[in-house]
Short mmCIF file of C-alpha atoms and ligand atoms in Angstrom, two decimals:
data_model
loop_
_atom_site.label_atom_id
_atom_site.label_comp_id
_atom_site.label_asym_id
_atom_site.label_seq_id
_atom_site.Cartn_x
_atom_site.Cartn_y
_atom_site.Cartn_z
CA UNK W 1 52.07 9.24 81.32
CA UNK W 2 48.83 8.23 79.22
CA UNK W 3 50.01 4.42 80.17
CA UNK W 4 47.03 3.28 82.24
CA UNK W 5 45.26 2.07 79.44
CA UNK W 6 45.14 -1.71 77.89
CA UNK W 7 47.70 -3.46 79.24
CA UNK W 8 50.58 -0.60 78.90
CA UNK W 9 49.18 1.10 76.29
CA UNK W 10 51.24 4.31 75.39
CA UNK W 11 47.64 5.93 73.71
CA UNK W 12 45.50 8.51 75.55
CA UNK W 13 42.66 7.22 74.69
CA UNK W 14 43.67 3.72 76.06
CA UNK W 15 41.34 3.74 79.19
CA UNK W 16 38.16 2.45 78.33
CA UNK W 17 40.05 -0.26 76.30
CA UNK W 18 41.47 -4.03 78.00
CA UNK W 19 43.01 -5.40 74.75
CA UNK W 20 46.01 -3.59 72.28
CA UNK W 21 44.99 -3.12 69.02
CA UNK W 22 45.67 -5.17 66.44
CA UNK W 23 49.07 -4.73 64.10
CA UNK W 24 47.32 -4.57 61.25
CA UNK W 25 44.19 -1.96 62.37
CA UNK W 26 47.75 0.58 63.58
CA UNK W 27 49.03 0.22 60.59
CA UNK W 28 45.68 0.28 58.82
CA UNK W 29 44.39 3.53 60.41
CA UNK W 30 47.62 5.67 61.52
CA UNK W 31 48.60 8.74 58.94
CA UNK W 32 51.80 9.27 60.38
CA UNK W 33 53.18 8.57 57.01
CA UNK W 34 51.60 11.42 55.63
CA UNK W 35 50.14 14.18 58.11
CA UNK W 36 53.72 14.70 59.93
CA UNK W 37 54.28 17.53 57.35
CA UNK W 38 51.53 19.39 59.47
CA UNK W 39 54.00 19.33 62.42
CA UNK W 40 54.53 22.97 62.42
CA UNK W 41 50.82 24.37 62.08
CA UNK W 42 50.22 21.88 64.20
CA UNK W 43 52.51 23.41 67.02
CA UNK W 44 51.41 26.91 65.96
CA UNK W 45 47.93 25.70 66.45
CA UNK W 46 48.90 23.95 70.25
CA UNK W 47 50.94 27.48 71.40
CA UNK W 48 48.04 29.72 70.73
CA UNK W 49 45.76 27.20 72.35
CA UNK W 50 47.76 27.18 75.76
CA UNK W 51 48.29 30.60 75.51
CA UNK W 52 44.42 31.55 75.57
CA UNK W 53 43.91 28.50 78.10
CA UNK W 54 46.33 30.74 79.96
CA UNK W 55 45.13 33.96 79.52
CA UNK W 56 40.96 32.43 80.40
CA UNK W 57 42.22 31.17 83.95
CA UNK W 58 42.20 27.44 82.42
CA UNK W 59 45.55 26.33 83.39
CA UNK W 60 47.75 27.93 85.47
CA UNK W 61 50.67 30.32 83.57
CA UNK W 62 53.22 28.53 84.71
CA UNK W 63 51.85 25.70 82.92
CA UNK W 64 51.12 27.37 79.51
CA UNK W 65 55.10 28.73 80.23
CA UNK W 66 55.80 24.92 80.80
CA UNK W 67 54.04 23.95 77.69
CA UNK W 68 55.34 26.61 75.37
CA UNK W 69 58.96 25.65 76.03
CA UNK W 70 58.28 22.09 75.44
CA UNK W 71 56.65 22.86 72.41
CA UNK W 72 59.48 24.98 71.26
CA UNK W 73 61.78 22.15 72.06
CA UNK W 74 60.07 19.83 70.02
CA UNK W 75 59.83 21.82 67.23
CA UNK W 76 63.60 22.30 67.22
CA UNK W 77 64.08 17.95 67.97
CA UNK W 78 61.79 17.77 64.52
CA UNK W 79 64.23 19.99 62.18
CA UNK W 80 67.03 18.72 63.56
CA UNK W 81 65.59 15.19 62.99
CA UNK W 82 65.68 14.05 66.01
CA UNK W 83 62.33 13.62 67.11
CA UNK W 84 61.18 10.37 68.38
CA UNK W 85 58.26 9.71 65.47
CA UNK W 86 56.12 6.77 66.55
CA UNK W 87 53.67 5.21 63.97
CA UNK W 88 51.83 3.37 67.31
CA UNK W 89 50.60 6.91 67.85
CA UNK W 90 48.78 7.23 65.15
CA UNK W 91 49.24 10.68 63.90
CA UNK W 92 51.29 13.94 64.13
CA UNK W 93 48.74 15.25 67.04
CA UNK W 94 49.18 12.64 69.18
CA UNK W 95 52.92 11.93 68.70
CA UNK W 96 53.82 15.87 69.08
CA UNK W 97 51.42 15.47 72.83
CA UNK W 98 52.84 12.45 73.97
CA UNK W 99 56.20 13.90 73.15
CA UNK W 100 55.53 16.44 75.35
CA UNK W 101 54.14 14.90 78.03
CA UNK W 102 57.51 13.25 77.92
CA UNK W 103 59.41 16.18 78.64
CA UNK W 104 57.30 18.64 80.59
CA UNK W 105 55.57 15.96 82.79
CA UNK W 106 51.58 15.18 83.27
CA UNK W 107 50.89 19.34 82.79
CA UNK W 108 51.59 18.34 79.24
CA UNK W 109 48.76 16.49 79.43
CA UNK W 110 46.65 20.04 80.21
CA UNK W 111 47.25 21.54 76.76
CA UNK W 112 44.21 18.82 75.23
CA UNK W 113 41.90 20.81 77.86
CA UNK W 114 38.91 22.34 75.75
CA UNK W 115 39.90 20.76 72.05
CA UNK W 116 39.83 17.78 70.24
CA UNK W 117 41.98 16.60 67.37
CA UNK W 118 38.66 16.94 65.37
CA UNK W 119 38.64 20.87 65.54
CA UNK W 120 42.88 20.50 65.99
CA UNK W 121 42.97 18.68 62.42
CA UNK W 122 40.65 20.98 60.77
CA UNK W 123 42.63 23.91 62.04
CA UNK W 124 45.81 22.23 60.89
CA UNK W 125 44.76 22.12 57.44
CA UNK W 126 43.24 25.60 57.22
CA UNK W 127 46.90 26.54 58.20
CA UNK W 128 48.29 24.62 55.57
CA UNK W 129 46.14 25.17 52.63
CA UNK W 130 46.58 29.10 53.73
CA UNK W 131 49.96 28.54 52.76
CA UNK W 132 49.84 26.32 50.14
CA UNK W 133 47.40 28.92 48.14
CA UNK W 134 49.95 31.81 49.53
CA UNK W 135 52.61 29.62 47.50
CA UNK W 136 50.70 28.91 44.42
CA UNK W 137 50.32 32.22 43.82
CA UNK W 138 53.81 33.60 44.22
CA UNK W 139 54.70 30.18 41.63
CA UNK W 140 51.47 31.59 39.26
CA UNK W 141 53.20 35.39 39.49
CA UNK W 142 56.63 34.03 38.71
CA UNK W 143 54.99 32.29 35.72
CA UNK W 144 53.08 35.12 34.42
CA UNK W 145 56.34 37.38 35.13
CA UNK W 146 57.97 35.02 32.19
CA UNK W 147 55.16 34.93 30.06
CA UNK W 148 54.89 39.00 30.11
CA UNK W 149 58.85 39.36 29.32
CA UNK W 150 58.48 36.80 26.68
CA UNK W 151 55.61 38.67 25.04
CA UNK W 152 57.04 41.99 25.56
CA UNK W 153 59.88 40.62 23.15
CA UNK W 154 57.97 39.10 20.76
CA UNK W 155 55.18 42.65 19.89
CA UNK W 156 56.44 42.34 16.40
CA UNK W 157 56.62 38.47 16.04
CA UNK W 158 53.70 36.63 13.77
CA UNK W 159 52.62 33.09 13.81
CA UNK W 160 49.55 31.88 12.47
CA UNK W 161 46.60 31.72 15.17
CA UNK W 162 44.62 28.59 15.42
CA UNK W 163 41.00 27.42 15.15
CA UNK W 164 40.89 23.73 15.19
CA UNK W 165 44.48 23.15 15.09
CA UNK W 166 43.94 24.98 11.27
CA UNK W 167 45.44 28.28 10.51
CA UNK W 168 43.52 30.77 10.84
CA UNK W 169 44.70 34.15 11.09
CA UNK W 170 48.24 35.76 12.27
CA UNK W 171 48.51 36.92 15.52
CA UNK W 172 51.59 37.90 17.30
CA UNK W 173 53.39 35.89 19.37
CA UNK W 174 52.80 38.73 22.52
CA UNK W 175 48.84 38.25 21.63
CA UNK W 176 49.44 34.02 21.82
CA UNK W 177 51.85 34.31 25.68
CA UNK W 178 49.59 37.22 27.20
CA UNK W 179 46.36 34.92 26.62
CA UNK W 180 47.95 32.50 28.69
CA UNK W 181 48.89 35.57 31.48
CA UNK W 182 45.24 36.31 31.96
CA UNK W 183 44.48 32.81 32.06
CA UNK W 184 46.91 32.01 35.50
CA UNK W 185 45.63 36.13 36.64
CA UNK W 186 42.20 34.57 37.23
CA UNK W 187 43.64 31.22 38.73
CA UNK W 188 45.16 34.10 40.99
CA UNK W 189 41.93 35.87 41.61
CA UNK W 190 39.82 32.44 41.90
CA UNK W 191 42.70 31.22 44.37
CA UNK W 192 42.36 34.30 46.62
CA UNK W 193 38.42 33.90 46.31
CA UNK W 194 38.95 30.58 47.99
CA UNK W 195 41.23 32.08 50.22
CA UNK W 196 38.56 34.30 51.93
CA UNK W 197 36.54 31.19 53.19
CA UNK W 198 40.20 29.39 54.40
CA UNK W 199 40.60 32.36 56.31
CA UNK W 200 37.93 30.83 58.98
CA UNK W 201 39.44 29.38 62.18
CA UNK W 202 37.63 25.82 63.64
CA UNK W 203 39.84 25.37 66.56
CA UNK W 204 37.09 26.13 69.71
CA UNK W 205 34.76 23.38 68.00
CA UNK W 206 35.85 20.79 69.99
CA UNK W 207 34.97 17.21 69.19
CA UNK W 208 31.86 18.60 67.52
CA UNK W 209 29.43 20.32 69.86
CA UNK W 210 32.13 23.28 71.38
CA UNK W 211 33.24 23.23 74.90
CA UNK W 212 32.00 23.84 78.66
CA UNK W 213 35.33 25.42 79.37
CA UNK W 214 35.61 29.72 79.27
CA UNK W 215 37.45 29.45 75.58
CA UNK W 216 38.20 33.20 73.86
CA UNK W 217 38.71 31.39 70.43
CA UNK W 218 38.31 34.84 69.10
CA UNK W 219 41.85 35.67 70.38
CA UNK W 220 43.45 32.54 68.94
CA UNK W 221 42.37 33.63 66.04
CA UNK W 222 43.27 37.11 65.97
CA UNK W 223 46.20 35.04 67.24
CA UNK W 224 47.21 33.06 64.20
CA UNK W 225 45.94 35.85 61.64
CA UNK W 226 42.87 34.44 60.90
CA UNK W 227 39.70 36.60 59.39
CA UNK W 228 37.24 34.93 61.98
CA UNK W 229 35.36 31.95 63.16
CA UNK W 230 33.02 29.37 62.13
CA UNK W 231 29.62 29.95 63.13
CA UNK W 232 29.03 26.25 63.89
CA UNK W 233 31.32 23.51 65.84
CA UNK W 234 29.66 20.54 63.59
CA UNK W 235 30.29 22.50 60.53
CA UNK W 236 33.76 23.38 61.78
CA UNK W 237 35.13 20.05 62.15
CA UNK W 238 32.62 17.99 59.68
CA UNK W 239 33.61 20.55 56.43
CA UNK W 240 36.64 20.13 54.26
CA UNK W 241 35.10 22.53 51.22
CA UNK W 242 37.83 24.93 51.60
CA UNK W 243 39.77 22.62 50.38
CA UNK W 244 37.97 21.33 47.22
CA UNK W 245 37.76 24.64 46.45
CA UNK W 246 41.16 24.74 46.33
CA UNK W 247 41.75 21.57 44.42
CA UNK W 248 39.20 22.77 42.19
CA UNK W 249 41.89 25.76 41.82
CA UNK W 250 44.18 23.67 41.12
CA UNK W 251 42.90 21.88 38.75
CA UNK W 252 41.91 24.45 36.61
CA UNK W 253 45.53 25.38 36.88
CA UNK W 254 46.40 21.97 35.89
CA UNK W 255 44.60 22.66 32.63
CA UNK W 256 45.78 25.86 32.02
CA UNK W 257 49.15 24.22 32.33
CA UNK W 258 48.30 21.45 29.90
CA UNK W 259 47.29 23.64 27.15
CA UNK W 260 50.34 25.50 27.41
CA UNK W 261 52.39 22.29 27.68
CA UNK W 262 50.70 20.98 24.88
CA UNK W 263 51.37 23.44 22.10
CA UNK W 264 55.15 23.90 23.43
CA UNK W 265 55.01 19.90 22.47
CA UNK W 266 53.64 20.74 19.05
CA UNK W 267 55.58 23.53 18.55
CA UNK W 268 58.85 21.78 19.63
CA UNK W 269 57.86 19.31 16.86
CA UNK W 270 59.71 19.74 13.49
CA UNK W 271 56.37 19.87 11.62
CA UNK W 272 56.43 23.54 13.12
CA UNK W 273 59.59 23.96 14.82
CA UNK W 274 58.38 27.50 16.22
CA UNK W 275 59.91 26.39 19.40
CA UNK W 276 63.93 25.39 20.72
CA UNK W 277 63.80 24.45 24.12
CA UNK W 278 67.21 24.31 26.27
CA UNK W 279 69.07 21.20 26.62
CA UNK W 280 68.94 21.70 30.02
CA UNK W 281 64.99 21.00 29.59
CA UNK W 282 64.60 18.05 27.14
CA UNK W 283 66.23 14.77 27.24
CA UNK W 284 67.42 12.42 25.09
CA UNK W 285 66.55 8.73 23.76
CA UNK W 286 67.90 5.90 24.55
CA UNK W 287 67.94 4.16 21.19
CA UNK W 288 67.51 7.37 18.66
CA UNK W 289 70.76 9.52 18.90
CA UNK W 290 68.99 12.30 16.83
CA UNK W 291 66.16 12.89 19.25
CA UNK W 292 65.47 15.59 21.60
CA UNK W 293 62.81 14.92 23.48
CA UNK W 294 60.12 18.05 25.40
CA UNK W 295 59.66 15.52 28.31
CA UNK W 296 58.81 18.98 30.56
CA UNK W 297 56.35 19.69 28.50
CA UNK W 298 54.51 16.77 28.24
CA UNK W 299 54.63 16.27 31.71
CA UNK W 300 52.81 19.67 32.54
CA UNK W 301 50.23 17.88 30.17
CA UNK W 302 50.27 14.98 32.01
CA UNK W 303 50.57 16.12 35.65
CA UNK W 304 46.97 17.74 35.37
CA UNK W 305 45.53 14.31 35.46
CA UNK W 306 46.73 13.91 38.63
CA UNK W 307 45.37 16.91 40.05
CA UNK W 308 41.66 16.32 38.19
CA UNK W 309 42.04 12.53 40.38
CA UNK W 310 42.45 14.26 43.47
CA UNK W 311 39.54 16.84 43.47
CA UNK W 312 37.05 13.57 42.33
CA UNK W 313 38.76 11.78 45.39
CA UNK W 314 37.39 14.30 47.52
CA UNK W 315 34.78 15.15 46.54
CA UNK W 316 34.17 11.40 47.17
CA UNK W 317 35.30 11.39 50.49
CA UNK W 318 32.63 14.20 51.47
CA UNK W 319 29.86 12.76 49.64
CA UNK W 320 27.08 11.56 51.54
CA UNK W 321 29.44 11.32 54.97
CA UNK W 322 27.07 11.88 58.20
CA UNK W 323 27.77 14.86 60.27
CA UNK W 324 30.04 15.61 62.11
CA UNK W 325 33.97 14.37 61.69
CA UNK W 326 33.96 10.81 60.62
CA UNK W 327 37.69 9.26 60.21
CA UNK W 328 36.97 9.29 56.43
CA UNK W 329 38.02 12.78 56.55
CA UNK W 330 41.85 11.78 57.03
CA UNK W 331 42.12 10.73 53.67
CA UNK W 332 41.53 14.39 52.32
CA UNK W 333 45.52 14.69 52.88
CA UNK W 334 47.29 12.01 50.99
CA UNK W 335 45.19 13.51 47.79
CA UNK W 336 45.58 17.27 48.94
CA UNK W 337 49.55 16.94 49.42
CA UNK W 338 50.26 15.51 46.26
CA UNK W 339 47.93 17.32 44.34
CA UNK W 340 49.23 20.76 45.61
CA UNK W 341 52.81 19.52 45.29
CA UNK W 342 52.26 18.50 41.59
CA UNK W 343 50.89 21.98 40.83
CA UNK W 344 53.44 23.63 42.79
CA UNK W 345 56.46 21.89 40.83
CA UNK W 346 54.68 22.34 37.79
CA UNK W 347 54.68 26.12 37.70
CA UNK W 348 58.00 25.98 38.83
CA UNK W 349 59.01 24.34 35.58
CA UNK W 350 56.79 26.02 33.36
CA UNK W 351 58.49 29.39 34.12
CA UNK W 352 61.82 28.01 34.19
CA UNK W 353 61.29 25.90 30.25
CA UNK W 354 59.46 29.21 29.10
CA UNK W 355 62.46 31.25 30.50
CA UNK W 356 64.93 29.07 28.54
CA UNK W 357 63.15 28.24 24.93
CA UNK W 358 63.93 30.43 22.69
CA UNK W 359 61.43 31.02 19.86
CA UNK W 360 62.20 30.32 16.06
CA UNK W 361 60.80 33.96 14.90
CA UNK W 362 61.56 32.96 11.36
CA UNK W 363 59.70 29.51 11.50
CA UNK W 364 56.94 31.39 12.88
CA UNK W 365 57.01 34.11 10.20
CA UNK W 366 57.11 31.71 7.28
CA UNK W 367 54.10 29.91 8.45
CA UNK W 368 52.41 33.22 8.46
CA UNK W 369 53.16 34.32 5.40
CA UNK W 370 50.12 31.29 4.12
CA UNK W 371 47.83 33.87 2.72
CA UNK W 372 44.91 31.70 2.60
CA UNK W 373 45.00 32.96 6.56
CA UNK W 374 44.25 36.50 5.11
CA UNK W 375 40.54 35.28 3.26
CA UNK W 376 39.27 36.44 6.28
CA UNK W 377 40.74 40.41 5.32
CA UNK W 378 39.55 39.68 1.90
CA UNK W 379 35.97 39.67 2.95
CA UNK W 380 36.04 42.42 5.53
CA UNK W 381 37.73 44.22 2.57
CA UNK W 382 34.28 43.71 0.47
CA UNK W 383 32.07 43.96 3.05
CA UNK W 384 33.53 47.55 4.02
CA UNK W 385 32.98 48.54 0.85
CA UNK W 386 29.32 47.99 1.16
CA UNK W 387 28.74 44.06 0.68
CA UNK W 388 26.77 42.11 2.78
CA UNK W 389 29.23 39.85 5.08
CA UNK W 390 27.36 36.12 4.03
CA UNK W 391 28.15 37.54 0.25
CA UNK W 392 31.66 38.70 0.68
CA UNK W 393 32.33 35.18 2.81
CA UNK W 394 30.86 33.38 -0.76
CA UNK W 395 32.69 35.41 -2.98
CA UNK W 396 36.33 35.49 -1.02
CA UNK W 397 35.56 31.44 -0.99
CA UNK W 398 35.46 31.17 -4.32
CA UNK W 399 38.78 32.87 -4.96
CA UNK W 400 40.21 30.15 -2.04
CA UNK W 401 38.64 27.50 -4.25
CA UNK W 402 40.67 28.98 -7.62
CA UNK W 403 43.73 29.74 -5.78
CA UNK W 404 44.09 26.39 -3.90
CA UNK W 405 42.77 24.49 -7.34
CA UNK W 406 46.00 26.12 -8.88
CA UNK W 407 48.24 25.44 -5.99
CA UNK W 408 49.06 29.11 -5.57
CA UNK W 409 48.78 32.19 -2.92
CA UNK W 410 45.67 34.65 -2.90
CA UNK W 411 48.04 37.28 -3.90
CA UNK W 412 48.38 35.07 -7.28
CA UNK W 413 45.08 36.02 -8.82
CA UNK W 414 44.38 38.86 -10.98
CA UNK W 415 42.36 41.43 -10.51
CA UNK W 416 40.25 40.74 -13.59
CA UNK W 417 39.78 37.19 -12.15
CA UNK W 418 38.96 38.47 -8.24
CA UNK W 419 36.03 40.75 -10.00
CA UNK W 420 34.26 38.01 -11.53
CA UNK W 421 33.41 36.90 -8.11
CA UNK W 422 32.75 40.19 -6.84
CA UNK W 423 32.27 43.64 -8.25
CA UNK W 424 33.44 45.35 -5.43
CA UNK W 425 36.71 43.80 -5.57
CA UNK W 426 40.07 45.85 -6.97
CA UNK W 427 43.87 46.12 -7.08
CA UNK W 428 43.46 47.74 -3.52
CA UNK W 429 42.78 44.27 -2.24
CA UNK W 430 46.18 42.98 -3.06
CA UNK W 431 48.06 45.77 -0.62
CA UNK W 432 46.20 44.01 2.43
CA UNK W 433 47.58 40.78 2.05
CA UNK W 434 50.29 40.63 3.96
CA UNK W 435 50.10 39.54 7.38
CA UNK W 436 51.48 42.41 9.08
CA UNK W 437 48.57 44.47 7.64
CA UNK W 438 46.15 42.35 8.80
CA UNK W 439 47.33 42.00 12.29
CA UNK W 440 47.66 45.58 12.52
CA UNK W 441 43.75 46.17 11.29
CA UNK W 442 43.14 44.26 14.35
CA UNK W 443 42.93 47.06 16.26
CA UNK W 444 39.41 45.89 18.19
CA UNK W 445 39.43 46.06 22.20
CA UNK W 446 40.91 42.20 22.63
CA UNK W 447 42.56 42.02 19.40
CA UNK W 448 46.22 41.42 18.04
CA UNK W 449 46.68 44.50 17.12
CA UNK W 450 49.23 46.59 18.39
CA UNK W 451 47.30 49.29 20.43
CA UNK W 452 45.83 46.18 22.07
CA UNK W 453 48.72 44.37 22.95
CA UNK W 454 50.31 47.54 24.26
CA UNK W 455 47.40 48.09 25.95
CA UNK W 456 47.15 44.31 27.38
CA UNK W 457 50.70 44.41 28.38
CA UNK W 458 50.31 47.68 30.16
CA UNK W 459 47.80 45.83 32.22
CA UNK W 460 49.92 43.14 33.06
CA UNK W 461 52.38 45.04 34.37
CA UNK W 462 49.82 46.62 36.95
CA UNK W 463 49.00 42.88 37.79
CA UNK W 464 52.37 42.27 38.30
CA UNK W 465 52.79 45.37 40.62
CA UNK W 466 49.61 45.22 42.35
N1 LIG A 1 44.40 11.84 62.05
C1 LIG A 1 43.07 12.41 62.07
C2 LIG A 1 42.82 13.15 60.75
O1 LIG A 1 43.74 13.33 60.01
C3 LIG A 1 42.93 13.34 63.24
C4 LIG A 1 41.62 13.29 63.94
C5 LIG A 1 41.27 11.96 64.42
N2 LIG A 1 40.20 11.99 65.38
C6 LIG A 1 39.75 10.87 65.93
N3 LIG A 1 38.87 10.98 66.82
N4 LIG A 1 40.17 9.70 65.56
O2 LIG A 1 41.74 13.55 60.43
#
């Protein structure tokens, strides 16, 4: 047992030290708290380490045998909660080895040979965040997968679009959800992008300058599915970009999240009431029997925040820290775990309140019908027929001007009036303004028209597939 240090001391590192630490420095400096949730990559990491110590004439194979089965065993005393977690041991490395010198005897104490828990950490989290980003992205599909039925139901639904919260033209409600699809399909792409450079293994760093022993890290990679190495032991232990980069991700999802959150707020809102979410997703007040409140929504807002404080955190944490691991780097998981598990949640939710609102098609409509969104068709229509854009803009402004100075629609104005602000205008102008028409002019690569949006949804069916 590791014991011969201080004065009983249960630490391996205990030799070189006469007096226990203090209370306060264990409680101070241990992670336990927070890095036992790396438990299992960190025994995947520790059985494809003995293995290769195994197979490179290291340690004996009835040691690596010995080693594996203890490790085994303690993974099964974990799930079944049974496993002896002691915050004096600082973290999950050192409690899962001093576990297992426990069981298995001093060759426990073999499977350290060639590694530190400098390269073990950093290969820990390159396990994790692998699997984190695996799981956003099956949470960002699901989401999209919602978004794509919802807009292949809604082709033929019009709302107005928006330009600084204004109306501005009608678009259909398809053109409005699929916007959001291609925004997650690129926090997709941008997540596998980041991926790539998680796919590196560190483990073969050692403390920071590699090893004198015979290590093959090349087979624990090939081992535990990684890509490849790194090309440098300080770099390998001393980095933690792969995982900004995936905060970053993140956080841009976070946004992405918020904006959608924010106009299911607004919609939910009387004032447009182009939205009915599901009881199930809203809650009530506790003073105002009436109300009905999109708490889901606002928290997708709100959780962003969250994420946005994490990525500054470590970004923080890495600034200006010497080469090569400094203990600084330990904080990167209290930030990373919550960050990733307020993102995960959130997309959850997102595609479970989207799944469940139903959309008020007539609310939507009505708001469409505000033909002041179709000046905009007005002035194409002159400019097609010859006048310069600037003039037909001028000229359709005017007849806003009139229209709104009378309190009435476009469509209110007669001909005879329309022409005194432009020649080129006729009766022909009044059979465009309806918004149907104008969405279905639309038909530009991009646009809400319907070739488009068939077009855009045929694509995000592919992206679903692919
Ligand atoms: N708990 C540490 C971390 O999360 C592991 C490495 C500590 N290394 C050390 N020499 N103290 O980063």
């Amino acid at each position: 047992m590791p014991s011969e240090g201080g004065k009983g001391s249960l630490k391996p590192w205990g030799g070189r030290f006469a007096a226990e630490t203090d209370p306060l420095v264990v409680e101070y400096t241990g992670s336990l708290g927070t890095d036992r949730r790396l438990w299992r990559h960190d025994i995947m990491g520790s059985l494809a380490h003995a293995r290769m110590l195994a197979r490179q004439g290291i340690i004996s194979p009835e040691e690596a045998d010995a080693i594996v089965r203890g490790l085994e065993d303690i993974a099964r005393e974990i799930e079944a909660g049974e496993f002896p977690w002691r915050t004096e041991l600082e973290d999950v490395h050192m409690n899962i080895e001093a576990r297992l010198i426990e069981k298995i005897g001093p060759s426990g104490g073999k499977l350290h040979t060639a590694r530190s828990r400098n390269d073990q950490v950093a290969l820990d989290m390159h396990l994790y965040i692998r699997e984190e980003i695996d799981a956003l992205d099956q949470r960002l599909k699901g989401l999209q997968a919602a978004l794509f039925e919802k807009a292949r139901a809604h082709t033929a639904s019009l709302l107005p679009g928006y330009t600084h919260l204004q109306r501005a033209q009608p678009v259909t409600l398809a053109h409005h959800l699929l916007a959001y699809f291609f925004m997650f399909q690129r926090d997709r792409e941008r997540l596998a992008d980041a991926r790539r450079r998680t796919d590196m293994m560190p483990l073969g760093a050692g403390a920071l300058a590699g090893t004198s022993f015979p290590i093959d890290p090349v087979s624990v990679a090939k081992e535990l599915g990684f890509g490849g190495l790194y090309a440098n032991s300080m770099d390998a232990v001393a980095d933690r970009d792969f995982v900004v980069e995936t905060l970053f991700c993140a956080a841009l999802i976070g946004v992405h999240l918020s904006r959608l959150g924010e106009e299911l707020v607004l919609w939910a809102a009387s004032e447009f009431g182009f939205v009915e979410m599901d009881d199930a997703y809203t809650t009530g007040s506790s003073i105002m029997p009436q109300k009905k409140n999109p708490v889901v929504a606002e928290l997708l807002r709100a959780r962003a925040s969250r994420v946005f404080g994490a990525l500054v955190g470590l970004l923080t944490l890495l600034k200006a820290l010497p080469l090569a691991y400094n203990l600084d780097l330990q904080e990167d998981k209290p930030l990373t775990f919550d960050a990733l598990d307020a993102v995960k949640v959130s997309l959850e939710i997102a595609t479970a309140l989207l799944e469940t609102s139903k959309f008020r098609v007539d609310r939507m409509r009505a708001a469409a019908a505000d033909d002041y969104l179709l000046a905009t068709d007005m002035a194409d229509y002159l400019a097609s027929r010859g006048a310069p854009f600037r003039e037909a803009h001028l000229a359709t402004g005017k007849a806003v001007a009139l229209a709104a100075s009378r309190g009435l629609p476009l469509r209110a104005l007669a001909p005879a009036e329309l022409k005194t602000f432009h020649p080129a205008f006729d009766e022909g102008v009044l059979e465009i303004l309806s918004p149907e028409a104008a969405v279905n002019r639309r038909s530009s690569p991009m646009g809400t028209g319907p070739g488009s949006v068939k077009a855009q949804l045929e694509l995000a069916r592919r992206l679903l597939h692919a």
